[in-house]
XYZ file of C-alpha atoms in Angstrom:
367
model
C 0.000 0.000 0.000
C 1.275 3.457 -0.914
C 1.806 6.184 1.679
C 0.614 9.712 0.984
C 3.218 12.471 1.322
C 1.914 15.926 2.233
C 4.503 18.696 1.948
C 3.479 21.757 3.992
C 5.715 24.681 3.058
C 5.696 28.398 3.731
C 7.953 31.161 5.007
C 9.246 31.481 8.555
C 6.403 32.149 10.996
C 3.604 31.102 8.640
C 2.357 28.522 11.161
C 3.611 25.316 9.564
C 4.266 23.401 12.786
C 0.887 24.312 14.256
C -0.706 23.260 10.973
C 1.083 19.901 11.010
C -0.222 19.251 14.514
C -3.748 20.339 13.575
C -3.837 18.246 10.388
C -2.503 15.271 12.328
C -5.561 15.482 14.597
C -7.876 15.603 11.573
C -6.174 12.553 10.058
C -6.341 10.667 13.337
C -10.095 11.256 13.530
C -10.352 9.854 9.990
C -8.492 6.712 11.122
C -5.280 7.382 9.212
C -1.969 6.391 10.717
C 0.312 9.361 10.233
C 3.898 10.427 10.819
C 5.572 13.829 10.785
C 8.935 15.047 9.489
C 10.517 18.324 10.570
C 13.457 20.015 8.906
C 16.045 22.625 9.860
C 19.534 23.866 9.120
C 20.616 22.782 12.623
C 19.554 20.375 15.373
C 17.729 21.462 18.527
C 14.441 22.275 16.829
C 11.420 23.604 18.721
C 9.147 22.016 16.117
C 10.397 18.501 16.818
C 10.198 18.940 20.588
C 6.690 20.420 20.367
C 5.265 17.821 17.975
C 6.802 14.980 19.978
C 5.385 16.439 23.208
C 1.964 16.374 21.549
C 2.325 12.613 21.128
C 3.145 12.540 17.412
C 5.456 10.066 15.684
C 8.101 12.516 14.498
C 11.371 12.378 12.590
C 13.809 15.252 12.121
C 16.081 15.959 9.162
C 18.609 18.527 10.407
C 21.792 20.087 9.117
C 20.336 20.916 5.716
C 17.030 21.435 3.941
C 15.156 18.507 2.369
C 16.198 19.544 -1.132
C 19.923 19.659 -0.287
C 19.763 16.445 1.750
C 17.342 14.375 -0.288
C 18.841 11.082 1.011
C 18.115 12.211 4.579
C 14.539 13.000 3.595
C 14.259 9.609 1.884
C 15.445 7.846 5.046
C 12.907 9.642 7.235
C 10.113 8.794 4.785
C 11.187 5.152 4.687
C 11.275 4.872 8.509
C 7.736 6.167 8.848
C 6.429 4.111 5.941
C 7.996 0.929 7.311
C 6.444 1.789 10.670
C 3.000 1.620 9.126
C 2.254 5.303 8.422
C -0.078 5.706 5.455
C 0.101 9.514 5.559
C 3.341 11.450 6.097
C 3.291 15.204 6.708
C 6.605 16.973 6.071
C 7.558 20.543 6.939
C 10.516 21.964 4.974
C 12.751 24.775 6.235
C 10.882 28.085 6.229
C 13.489 29.811 4.055
C 13.416 27.054 1.422
C 11.811 27.340 -2.007
C 11.928 25.608 -5.416
C 10.359 22.546 -3.761
C 8.525 21.408 -6.864
C 11.735 21.069 -8.878
C 13.897 19.636 -6.096
C 11.548 17.436 -4.058
C 8.189 16.775 -5.709
C 9.416 15.944 -9.218
C 12.124 13.528 -7.956
C 9.565 11.793 -5.735
C 7.092 11.541 -8.616
C 9.686 9.954 -10.897
C 11.548 7.680 -8.486
C 8.945 6.500 -5.983
C 5.703 5.921 -7.834
C 5.410 2.416 -6.349
C 5.781 3.590 -2.742
C 4.221 7.015 -2.419
C 1.379 9.195 -3.611
C 2.260 12.876 -3.608
C -0.278 15.393 -2.366
C -0.574 18.863 -3.922
C 2.085 21.231 -2.602
C 0.527 23.334 0.171
C 2.213 26.633 1.026
C 1.086 28.567 4.097
C 1.086 32.350 4.219
C 0.978 34.652 7.215
C -1.929 37.030 6.433
C -0.122 40.235 7.411
C 2.949 39.415 5.341
C 0.761 38.281 2.433
C -1.171 41.548 2.562
C 2.079 43.509 2.452
C 3.432 41.385 -0.391
C 0.309 41.793 -2.507
C 0.009 45.540 -1.910
C 3.701 46.357 -2.183
C 3.813 47.685 1.385
C 7.145 47.999 3.176
C 8.307 44.937 5.072
C 11.201 44.900 7.521
C 12.619 41.744 5.963
C 15.480 41.952 3.470
C 14.257 42.142 -0.131
C 15.968 38.838 -0.956
C 14.094 37.111 1.878
C 10.857 38.581 0.532
C 11.853 37.143 -2.850
C 11.971 33.652 -1.292
C 8.522 34.151 0.217
C 7.115 35.186 -3.158
C 8.688 32.226 -4.965
C 7.215 29.842 -2.392
C 3.750 31.126 -3.210
C 4.334 31.091 -6.961
C 5.001 27.340 -6.971
C 2.129 26.414 -4.640
C -0.608 24.050 -5.780
C -2.599 25.187 -2.743
C -1.934 28.558 -1.116
C -3.292 28.549 2.431
C -3.904 31.889 4.128
C -3.280 30.677 7.660
C -4.175 32.567 10.874
C -7.236 33.936 9.080
C -8.797 34.464 12.515
C -6.576 37.564 12.775
C -8.687 39.205 10.060
C -12.326 40.215 9.918
C -14.601 38.205 7.628
C -14.545 41.042 5.091
C -10.748 41.387 5.164
C -10.052 37.672 4.838
C -12.334 37.317 1.804
C -10.757 40.396 0.248
C -7.272 38.956 0.803
C -8.331 35.596 -0.633
C -9.522 37.336 -3.797
C -6.351 39.434 -4.042
C -4.104 36.394 -3.540
C -6.031 34.446 -6.187
C -5.283 37.202 -8.691
C -1.645 37.503 -7.592
C -1.014 33.744 -7.692
C -3.515 32.426 -10.275
C -2.035 28.916 -10.544
C -2.789 28.124 -6.917
C -6.066 27.232 -5.244
C -6.336 29.747 -2.397
C -7.881 28.550 0.869
C -8.553 30.188 4.224
C -7.603 28.418 7.440
C -6.589 28.859 11.046
C -4.566 25.973 12.398
C -4.745 27.329 15.935
C -8.524 27.854 15.886
C -9.324 24.756 13.815
C -10.884 26.666 10.921
C -10.727 25.340 7.352
C -8.859 22.154 8.283
C -11.377 19.652 6.937
C -11.391 21.320 3.529
C -7.592 21.468 3.443
C -7.356 17.791 4.419
C -9.811 16.912 1.643
C -7.689 18.765 -0.904
C -4.468 17.106 0.269
C -6.019 13.635 0.252
C -7.411 14.125 -3.237
C -5.872 12.506 -6.301
C -5.143 15.868 -7.873
C -1.662 16.047 -9.377
C 1.132 17.559 -7.283
C 3.892 19.942 -8.249
C 2.098 21.383 -11.263
C 4.262 24.515 -11.328
C 8.007 25.088 -11.389
C 9.178 28.389 -9.951
C 11.829 30.265 -11.898
C 14.292 30.844 -9.064
C 17.444 32.952 -9.209
C 19.734 31.007 -6.878
C 21.979 34.019 -6.249
C 19.040 35.960 -4.792
C 17.803 32.814 -3.042
C 21.204 32.296 -1.409
C 21.366 35.918 -0.276
C 17.834 35.728 1.141
C 18.872 32.850 3.382
C 22.332 34.182 4.258
C 21.083 37.524 5.608
C 19.385 35.640 8.454
C 21.251 34.666 11.564
C 20.131 31.207 12.670
C 20.244 30.217 16.358
C 19.117 26.931 17.926
C 19.677 26.917 21.681
C 18.680 24.295 24.259
C 19.274 25.156 27.906
C 18.337 23.790 31.311
C 17.040 26.482 33.663
C 16.713 26.215 37.432
C 15.151 28.581 39.967
C 15.597 28.760 43.714
C 11.917 27.966 44.343
C 8.726 26.672 42.708
C 8.155 29.017 39.777
C 5.339 29.803 37.379
C 7.434 29.906 34.217
C 4.836 31.777 32.168
C 6.027 34.990 33.843
C 9.613 34.241 32.937
C 8.872 33.433 29.284
C 6.704 36.502 28.742
C 9.292 38.861 30.254
C 12.157 37.196 28.390
C 10.381 37.413 25.029
C 9.528 41.069 25.615
C 13.192 41.740 26.383
C 14.240 39.951 23.195
C 11.733 41.867 21.089
C 12.883 45.178 22.585
C 16.496 44.304 21.867
C 15.785 43.359 18.232
C 13.859 46.616 17.706
C 16.698 48.673 19.222
C 19.218 46.966 16.963
C 16.923 47.330 13.920
C 17.274 43.579 13.434
C 14.257 42.251 11.526
C 12.750 39.118 13.040
C 11.955 36.359 10.567
C 10.646 34.139 13.358
C 11.382 33.757 17.060
C 10.066 30.574 18.669
C 10.599 29.416 22.248
C 9.416 26.274 24.016
C 9.457 25.800 27.785
C 8.879 22.240 28.923
C 8.821 20.587 32.336
C 9.023 16.963 33.390
C 5.267 16.569 33.016
C 4.686 15.969 29.296
C 1.457 17.989 29.453
C 3.237 21.034 30.860
C 4.691 23.165 28.102
C 4.491 26.766 26.974
C 5.136 27.875 23.400
C 6.026 31.463 22.531
C 6.090 33.005 19.051
C 7.061 36.327 17.533
C 6.680 36.953 13.798
C 8.142 40.370 13.032
C 9.270 43.337 15.105
C 5.874 45.060 14.889
C 3.806 42.007 15.887
C 2.510 40.923 19.272
C 4.098 38.062 21.196
C 1.839 35.005 21.357
C 1.928 32.437 24.159
C -0.027 29.206 24.316
C 0.015 26.074 26.368
C 0.165 25.332 30.094
C 3.291 26.627 31.786
C 5.115 24.260 34.134
C 5.131 25.231 37.808
C 8.345 23.743 39.141
C 11.997 24.507 39.846
C 13.548 23.175 36.647
C 12.634 23.440 32.946
C 14.152 22.994 29.501
C 14.082 26.061 27.264
C 14.503 25.606 23.514
C 15.076 28.765 21.470
C 14.911 28.971 17.671
C 15.689 32.479 16.390
C 15.803 33.549 12.732
C 16.826 37.194 12.758
C 18.689 39.579 10.467
C 21.844 39.691 12.587
C 25.264 38.123 12.443
C 24.868 34.626 13.969
C 27.449 35.147 16.723
C 25.921 38.491 17.681
C 22.483 36.875 17.771
C 23.689 34.085 20.047
C 25.507 36.477 22.379
C 22.454 38.744 22.648
C 19.986 35.925 23.337
C 22.234 34.333 25.976
C 23.107 37.623 27.703
C 19.424 38.460 28.125
C 18.830 34.974 29.482
C 21.581 35.451 32.038
C 20.009 38.722 33.145
C 16.475 37.349 33.332
C 14.555 37.448 36.599
C 11.076 36.248 37.373
C 8.632 38.298 39.456
C 9.434 38.680 43.161
C 13.154 38.581 42.233
C 13.292 34.810 41.864
C 16.797 34.082 40.628
C 17.556 31.582 37.906
C 20.634 29.776 36.690
C 21.060 28.034 33.381
C 23.249 25.450 31.686
C 23.515 25.353 27.909
C 22.921 21.824 26.613
C 23.140 22.558 22.881
C 23.956 25.630 20.846
C 24.262 26.084 17.096
C 24.412 29.428 15.309
C 24.972 29.910 11.593
C 23.996 31.606 8.383
C 22.708 29.098 5.833
C 25.058 28.325 2.968
C 24.179 28.481 -0.706
C 21.444 25.955 -1.618
C 22.866 22.987 -3.542
C 19.929 20.656 -4.254
C 20.525 16.927 -4.724
C 18.168 17.035 -7.719
C 16.796 19.825 -9.855
C 14.205 19.007 -12.492
C 13.635 21.389 -15.385
C 10.125 20.256 -16.283
C 6.975 18.995 -14.601
C 6.452 15.244 -14.771
């Protein structure tokens, strides 16, 4: 029996991980056995920790994007397929594009006996999509915006995620505008966090409609620059306090300090994601920031204890070493309410700027 592969792409902060988790719940209710694959330029990924904490069968391909480490992607697919998964949801790196040429076409040609390929779904943050369609100023580097645009150009399904942030009138207006801007894609409205539009999206992904119908014309020099301007930090640290602590206070204050620091340094935030987890698997708190002018979002149940693990994934327009130093220095200075003191021990730290994309395969025509 063939397994269905669903590739859920989109730029940093579009809500891909939340969407994977939400779609997994829909598939489970439909009696599918599913598996998830995350992807990043470095290990220590919030996405993997979060999805695993939610009870999902998850594999991680780290150190490179799917397209530049196709064998690693193949291995993760094979593990889940051999484990009995008949649907596999995969989330590529948020700064990755040209997926149709480098992932979907190779899968279609080489694995027709093992897999069915779902239409390529690309998620869009509604505020960034509005700015892109209207030509409004965005803080992101123009080459990073180029990547975002190319992601949408190659989409079979363009999903305006987080549509709950817009009024009914505004979301329908944006859907119409996006349909005109990206006419080759079917444009859907959804909110992974609120559970809106998920059944329709699942229906589209489970359909037999052909996948990878469009190849984006990507200038790899601009693509490489768009990735390289972002500092990439994955940090895992163990934090201890001198008493029982409600860690929601700590995370909120820490994220506000980080946001303030990025604004002061005029360092555009691609995506800042933090996960606090305690020993109880049901105690976790996830924080997100998508852009310097956006509000911090927190969800989950914060652990109340003396010791937690904090995982930080930061994608910011700063030199990687400067980004790491800034994030760690603010952590060292952090205090919880009532002057509760904390200490921390770094368990894993990787900071980098992504290198030039060198895909394993690159197809020049749609199969």
